[in-house]
Amino acid sequence: MMIPSAIAVGVFAIVPLLGMFALSMTDFHLVKKWDHEFGFQNFIKLWNNKRFINSINVMLLLSVFGVIFQVALGTLIAVGLEKIIPKWRFMRGIFVIPFVVPAVAVALIWLSLLTPTLSPVNDFFDIFGITVPALLTSQYGAIAAIVMADTWASYPFVMLLILAALQGIPSDLDEAASIDGASKLQTFYKITLPLLAPALLMVSLFRFIETLKHFPLIHIMTTGGPGRSTQATNYYAYIQTFQNSNVSYGAAIAVFLFLFAAIISYYVARANARINDA
Amino acid sequence: MIKRHITAMLGAAILGMSASVVSTAHAADELNVLLFAMPYTRALAELEADFEAKSGMDVNIEVIGQDVFENRIALSFTGKSGDLDVVHAPVIQLQRWVAADWLRPVTAEIDAMETKDDILAGPLDSFVVNGENWGLPFLAGTGMMAYRTDIFEAAGISEPPATWAEMLDVAEKIHTNETAAIAMRVAPGQGFNMFVYPQIMRAYGGTFFKDYPTDLTPSMSTPEGLEALGVYSTLMNDFGPQGIGSFNFAEVTAAMQNGQVAIILDESGLIAQTLDPEKSKFADKISIAAVPSGPAGRSPAIAVHGLGIPADAPNPAASFAFMEWATSEEVLTKIAVSAGFADFTRASVAENAEVTKAFESIHPDFLSLRVQMLNDAIGHYRPLIPEWPQIGQAVGENINAAVNGLMSNEEALEAADEEIAEILSE
């Protein structure tokens, strides 16, 4: 049983990964004649590249704020549906809808909503003489716009996982707390939330790694702009590889992203183990 | 040699992870054509049965989005898979593709064409690199202005602005909260803001390089360049619609069609869409004019697209037969009439009675103004060097940052010069 799985992992995960590592060590360029150099020159160049450093800052802003809002909103709705107003559980299907919308469609929906001349939101507020600011033309506004679109599309994932985790918490714990005189809020903070911690940590990790792969939202909503305000590292790798034909440099950026995600995963897994042991 | 092949294979493998799956090899009497979406290519795909009936060959015309196209082409060319017979070839990418040996020259085939002289000389010449011709043009788009006659009349303005200085005056007179004065592309990219911005830059005497093509020292940061960027920033920020800083051609065209702006400057094919009553709410109140000039003259934008043969295409003769058919008078006329395609590249199409009638119904001066703008345009409006896509992207990002207030105009032009020098030195 192990052999087919090992072959599948080897062919579909390990081999492409090794290929990417090897390519990042070359000076392969689609257009320019290359000098058959093999070494760490791409990584040294990255270290001194202001655009690359900027892309990491953008990526971290998008990922950190994206995960915070997605986890907060997803958890809030899950707790609401499970603990506060269980009658509304049938609403789960409606809350899940954004999750099944393809990323390109999500980007187009939010682009329309945030483009003042196309947006029904702007038209509505215009009636009252209120001008809605154009988010996509300011540095942090554009980042906020992508975080909003990503939160809308991804909170259902968090909600579903947290709902599953909530259903795994025995209800007699709540009842015992209630008999001991704890309020609902105290029960949530002292009992439910600590028991949810492993699930919250894992869902945050999943979402964090997923947000490192931002592409359609950036490409369609801002094309990396204004200026380079939303050029996250993943998008910068695309620019280097496909627009600048600098494939080996793009591969070096991809290697950086892989290592970054691997390190984060390692530390989160360790934290998770500690929580479970406690 | 082995090392080169291994690296090329690695390159193809990595590209393959991001690109669509390439179709497999095909039969000898079958042609695979890959194009990116625009009115001409969509209309051409509908005519593929005509070519099959004429040639006895099967043809698969695949029309995909431009971004997917770029990835797919890189994968196909790098992997040397020989899966494509004819590809969409934008002139702006031509230098890069030729430098990478991705295309096959078609000079002899074009010289042997009986109808060669009917092809507009400018667009055909733009496919010449290193003395060889690398494609046949199907589209020659140029810059044009569309403006609202009712708004001009209400403001007491009798003529469209002929210069950028007049444009500033007119914009000030007609700008209101309900209808902004002017919209142009500002989104960053070599095909986005860098399609329209050089119209102002060159009109004020600004250039990308000190003396193209002999001296490629970057020269955007000059008093002329600064003045031009000042005009562009003022027009967009003071007289543009809200959110203009992220507008691309779709938003610019839609704003004109929906009556949210009084003037737009964009590509001739898109300007034609604002004059079409089926697509534009205010078509009967829109007229057209030349791109304004400046102290250094007029420099309308130009974009030429054509068809080329990949270097590894298995049957070049059949590929060229398709190219010749797809850019023939018959096909271009059909598409001009059926799809309102205004950017055709044959003189005979412009003289065709059916075409003339179709465009006169949109605007009596449309075809003649298009010819005038194409004549005024310079071939190297955007520099014809292999590094241009990279340079255009970098410059476009800096210009966009300046318009959106993320850096000053001076800083943006200095950064553009620095980055151009860096790209050329790599």
Short mmCIF file of N, CA, C and O in Angstrom, two decimals, chain B residues 145-148 151-152 155-184 200 230-241 260-265 292:
data_model
loop_
_atom_site.label_atom_id
_atom_site.label_comp_id
_atom_site.label_asym_id
_atom_site.label_seq_id
_atom_site.Cartn_x
_atom_site.Cartn_y
_atom_site.Cartn_z
N MET B 145 -9.27 60.30 -29.84
CA MET B 145 -10.04 60.94 -28.77
C MET B 145 -11.53 60.82 -29.08
O MET B 145 -11.93 60.95 -30.24
N ALA B 146 -12.32 60.54 -28.06
CA ALA B 146 -13.78 60.60 -28.20
C ALA B 146 -14.27 61.64 -27.21
O ALA B 146 -13.75 61.72 -26.09
N TYR B 147 -15.23 62.47 -27.62
CA TYR B 147 -15.71 63.51 -26.70
C TYR B 147 -17.20 63.73 -26.86
O TYR B 147 -17.79 63.44 -27.91
N ARG B 148 -17.82 64.27 -25.80
CA ARG B 148 -19.27 64.49 -25.77
C ARG B 148 -19.59 65.86 -26.33
O ARG B 148 -19.26 66.89 -25.74
N ILE B 151 -21.91 68.16 -24.08
CA ILE B 151 -21.24 68.80 -22.93
C ILE B 151 -20.36 69.96 -23.42
O ILE B 151 -20.31 71.03 -22.80
N PHE B 152 -19.69 69.76 -24.55
CA PHE B 152 -18.87 70.83 -25.13
C PHE B 152 -19.74 72.03 -25.49
O PHE B 152 -19.40 73.17 -25.18
N ALA B 155 -20.89 74.04 -22.59
CA ALA B 155 -19.81 74.84 -21.98
C ALA B 155 -19.30 75.92 -22.95
O ALA B 155 -18.35 76.64 -22.63
N GLY B 156 -19.93 76.00 -24.12
CA GLY B 156 -19.55 77.02 -25.10
C GLY B 156 -18.23 76.71 -25.80
O GLY B 156 -17.53 77.62 -26.25
N ILE B 157 -17.91 75.44 -25.88
CA ILE B 157 -16.65 75.06 -26.55
C ILE B 157 -17.00 74.52 -27.94
O ILE B 157 -17.79 73.56 -28.06
N SER B 158 -16.43 75.13 -28.97
CA SER B 158 -16.84 74.75 -30.33
C SER B 158 -15.96 73.67 -30.95
O SER B 158 -16.40 72.94 -31.83
N GLU B 159 -14.72 73.54 -30.48
CA GLU B 159 -13.80 72.59 -31.09
C GLU B 159 -13.18 71.69 -30.01
O GLU B 159 -12.96 72.14 -28.89
N PRO B 160 -12.87 70.45 -30.35
CA PRO B 160 -12.15 69.62 -29.38
C PRO B 160 -10.74 70.15 -29.18
O PRO B 160 -10.19 70.81 -30.07
N PRO B 161 -10.14 69.93 -28.01
CA PRO B 161 -8.79 70.47 -27.77
C PRO B 161 -7.77 69.89 -28.75
O PRO B 161 -7.70 68.68 -28.93
N ALA B 162 -6.98 70.80 -29.36
CA ALA B 162 -5.99 70.35 -30.34
C ALA B 162 -4.63 70.11 -29.68
O ALA B 162 -3.78 69.44 -30.25
N THR B 163 -4.42 70.72 -28.50
CA THR B 163 -3.14 70.53 -27.81
C THR B 163 -3.43 70.09 -26.37
O THR B 163 -4.55 70.26 -25.87
N TRP B 164 -2.40 69.56 -25.70
CA TRP B 164 -2.57 69.13 -24.32
C TRP B 164 -2.81 70.34 -23.41
O TRP B 164 -3.53 70.24 -22.41
N ALA B 165 -2.23 71.50 -23.77
CA ALA B 165 -2.47 72.72 -22.98
C ALA B 165 -3.95 73.10 -23.08
O ALA B 165 -4.59 73.45 -22.07
N GLU B 166 -4.50 73.02 -24.29
CA GLU B 166 -5.94 73.30 -24.45
C GLU B 166 -6.77 72.27 -23.70
O GLU B 166 -7.83 72.59 -23.15
N MET B 167 -6.29 71.04 -23.67
CA MET B 167 -7.02 69.99 -22.96
C MET B 167 -7.19 70.34 -21.49
O MET B 167 -8.26 70.13 -20.90
N LEU B 168 -6.12 70.90 -20.89
CA LEU B 168 -6.21 71.30 -19.48
C LEU B 168 -7.28 72.37 -19.29
O LEU B 168 -8.07 72.31 -18.34
N ASP B 169 -7.33 73.36 -20.23
CA ASP B 169 -8.34 74.42 -20.14
C ASP B 169 -9.75 73.87 -20.28
O ASP B 169 -10.66 74.19 -19.52
N VAL B 170 -9.91 73.02 -21.31
CA VAL B 170 -11.24 72.45 -21.57
C VAL B 170 -11.69 71.61 -20.37
O VAL B 170 -12.83 71.70 -19.93
N ALA B 171 -10.75 70.80 -19.85
CA ALA B 171 -11.09 69.92 -18.72
C ALA B 171 -11.59 70.75 -17.55
O ALA B 171 -12.57 70.38 -16.89
N GLU B 172 -10.93 71.87 -17.30
CA GLU B 172 -11.33 72.73 -16.18
C GLU B 172 -12.76 73.26 -16.39
O GLU B 172 -13.53 73.36 -15.44
N LYS B 173 -13.08 73.57 -17.65
CA LYS B 173 -14.41 74.16 -17.93
C LYS B 173 -15.53 73.13 -17.82
O LYS B 173 -16.65 73.48 -17.44
N ILE B 174 -15.26 71.89 -18.21
CA ILE B 174 -16.38 70.93 -18.31
C ILE B 174 -16.48 69.96 -17.13
O ILE B 174 -17.46 69.22 -17.03
N HIS B 175 -15.49 69.95 -16.26
CA HIS B 175 -15.49 68.95 -15.18
C HIS B 175 -16.59 69.25 -14.15
O HIS B 175 -16.71 70.36 -13.66
N THR B 176 -17.40 68.24 -13.87
CA THR B 176 -18.40 68.36 -12.80
C THR B 176 -18.36 67.07 -11.96
O THR B 176 -17.76 66.08 -12.36
N ASN B 177 -19.05 67.11 -10.83
CA ASN B 177 -19.09 65.90 -10.00
C ASN B 177 -19.84 64.77 -10.69
O ASN B 177 -19.56 63.60 -10.48
N GLU B 178 -20.83 65.14 -11.52
CA GLU B 178 -21.64 64.11 -12.20
C GLU B 178 -20.89 63.51 -13.38
O GLU B 178 -20.89 62.32 -13.60
N THR B 179 -20.27 64.38 -14.18
CA THR B 179 -19.54 63.91 -15.37
C THR B 179 -18.12 64.45 -15.31
O THR B 179 -17.89 65.65 -15.46
N ALA B 180 -17.19 63.52 -15.10
CA ALA B 180 -15.79 63.95 -15.05
C ALA B 180 -15.34 64.38 -16.44
O ALA B 180 -15.93 63.97 -17.45
N ALA B 181 -14.32 65.23 -16.48
CA ALA B 181 -13.89 65.76 -17.78
C ALA B 181 -13.23 64.69 -18.64
O ALA B 181 -13.53 64.57 -19.82
N ILE B 182 -12.32 63.91 -18.08
CA ILE B 182 -11.49 63.05 -18.94
C ILE B 182 -11.09 61.76 -18.23
O ILE B 182 -10.91 61.73 -17.01
N ALA B 183 -10.96 60.70 -19.02
CA ALA B 183 -10.44 59.42 -18.48
C ALA B 183 -9.45 58.81 -19.47
O ALA B 183 -9.67 58.87 -20.68
N MET B 184 -8.36 58.31 -18.93
CA MET B 184 -7.37 57.54 -19.71
C MET B 184 -6.92 56.38 -18.83
O MET B 184 -7.12 56.39 -17.63
N ILE B 200 1.50 61.76 -24.36
CA ILE B 200 1.75 63.06 -23.73
C ILE B 200 3.25 63.30 -23.64
O ILE B 200 3.75 64.37 -23.98
N GLY B 230 3.44 65.87 -15.33
CA GLY B 230 2.61 66.83 -14.60
C GLY B 230 1.24 66.98 -15.27
O GLY B 230 0.21 67.01 -14.59
N VAL B 231 1.24 67.07 -16.60
CA VAL B 231 -0.03 67.22 -17.33
C VAL B 231 -0.90 65.97 -17.13
O VAL B 231 -2.10 66.06 -16.84
N TYR B 232 -0.29 64.80 -17.27
CA TYR B 232 -1.03 63.53 -17.12
C TYR B 232 -1.62 63.43 -15.70
O TYR B 232 -2.81 63.13 -15.53
N SER B 233 -0.78 63.71 -14.69
CA SER B 233 -1.24 63.62 -13.30
C SER B 233 -2.37 64.61 -13.03
O SER B 233 -3.38 64.28 -12.40
N THR B 234 -2.21 65.85 -13.52
CA THR B 234 -3.24 66.87 -13.28
C THR B 234 -4.55 66.46 -13.95
O THR B 234 -5.62 66.54 -13.34
N LEU B 235 -4.46 66.03 -15.21
CA LEU B 235 -5.68 65.64 -15.92
C LEU B 235 -6.40 64.51 -15.18
O LEU B 235 -7.63 64.55 -15.01
N MET B 236 -5.64 63.50 -14.75
CA MET B 236 -6.27 62.35 -14.12
C MET B 236 -6.78 62.69 -12.71
O MET B 236 -7.89 62.33 -12.34
N ASN B 237 -5.96 63.37 -11.92
CA ASN B 237 -6.33 63.61 -10.52
C ASN B 237 -7.33 64.74 -10.33
O ASN B 237 -8.22 64.65 -9.50
N ASP B 238 -7.20 65.81 -11.12
CA ASP B 238 -8.09 66.97 -10.93
C ASP B 238 -9.35 66.88 -11.79
O ASP B 238 -10.38 67.45 -11.43
N PHE B 239 -9.27 66.18 -12.92
CA PHE B 239 -10.41 66.19 -13.84
C PHE B 239 -10.87 64.79 -14.25
O PHE B 239 -11.66 64.64 -15.17
N GLY B 240 -10.32 63.77 -13.61
CA GLY B 240 -10.73 62.40 -13.93
C GLY B 240 -11.83 61.93 -13.00
O GLY B 240 -12.09 62.55 -11.97
N PRO B 241 -12.50 60.81 -13.34
CA PRO B 241 -13.54 60.29 -12.45
C PRO B 241 -12.93 59.70 -11.19
O PRO B 241 -11.73 59.37 -11.17
N GLN B 260 -20.26 58.79 -17.94
CA GLN B 260 -19.62 59.27 -16.70
C GLN B 260 -18.42 60.17 -16.96
O GLN B 260 -17.91 60.78 -16.03
N VAL B 261 -17.96 60.22 -18.20
CA VAL B 261 -16.88 61.14 -18.56
C VAL B 261 -17.20 61.82 -19.90
O VAL B 261 -17.96 61.30 -20.71
N ALA B 262 -16.56 63.00 -20.10
CA ALA B 262 -16.85 63.77 -21.31
C ALA B 262 -15.81 63.52 -22.41
O ALA B 262 -16.09 63.76 -23.59
N ILE B 263 -14.60 63.10 -22.03
CA ILE B 263 -13.54 62.87 -23.02
C ILE B 263 -12.80 61.59 -22.63
O ILE B 263 -12.52 61.38 -21.44
N ILE B 264 -12.50 60.76 -23.61
CA ILE B 264 -11.54 59.68 -23.34
C ILE B 264 -10.51 59.65 -24.48
O ILE B 264 -10.79 60.08 -25.61
N LEU B 265 -9.32 59.15 -24.14
CA LEU B 265 -8.31 58.89 -25.17
C LEU B 265 -7.92 57.43 -25.04
O LEU B 265 -7.46 57.01 -23.98
N PRO B 292 -4.33 65.03 -29.05
CA PRO B 292 -3.75 66.38 -28.97
C PRO B 292 -2.23 66.37 -29.20
O PRO B 292 -1.56 65.36 -28.98
#
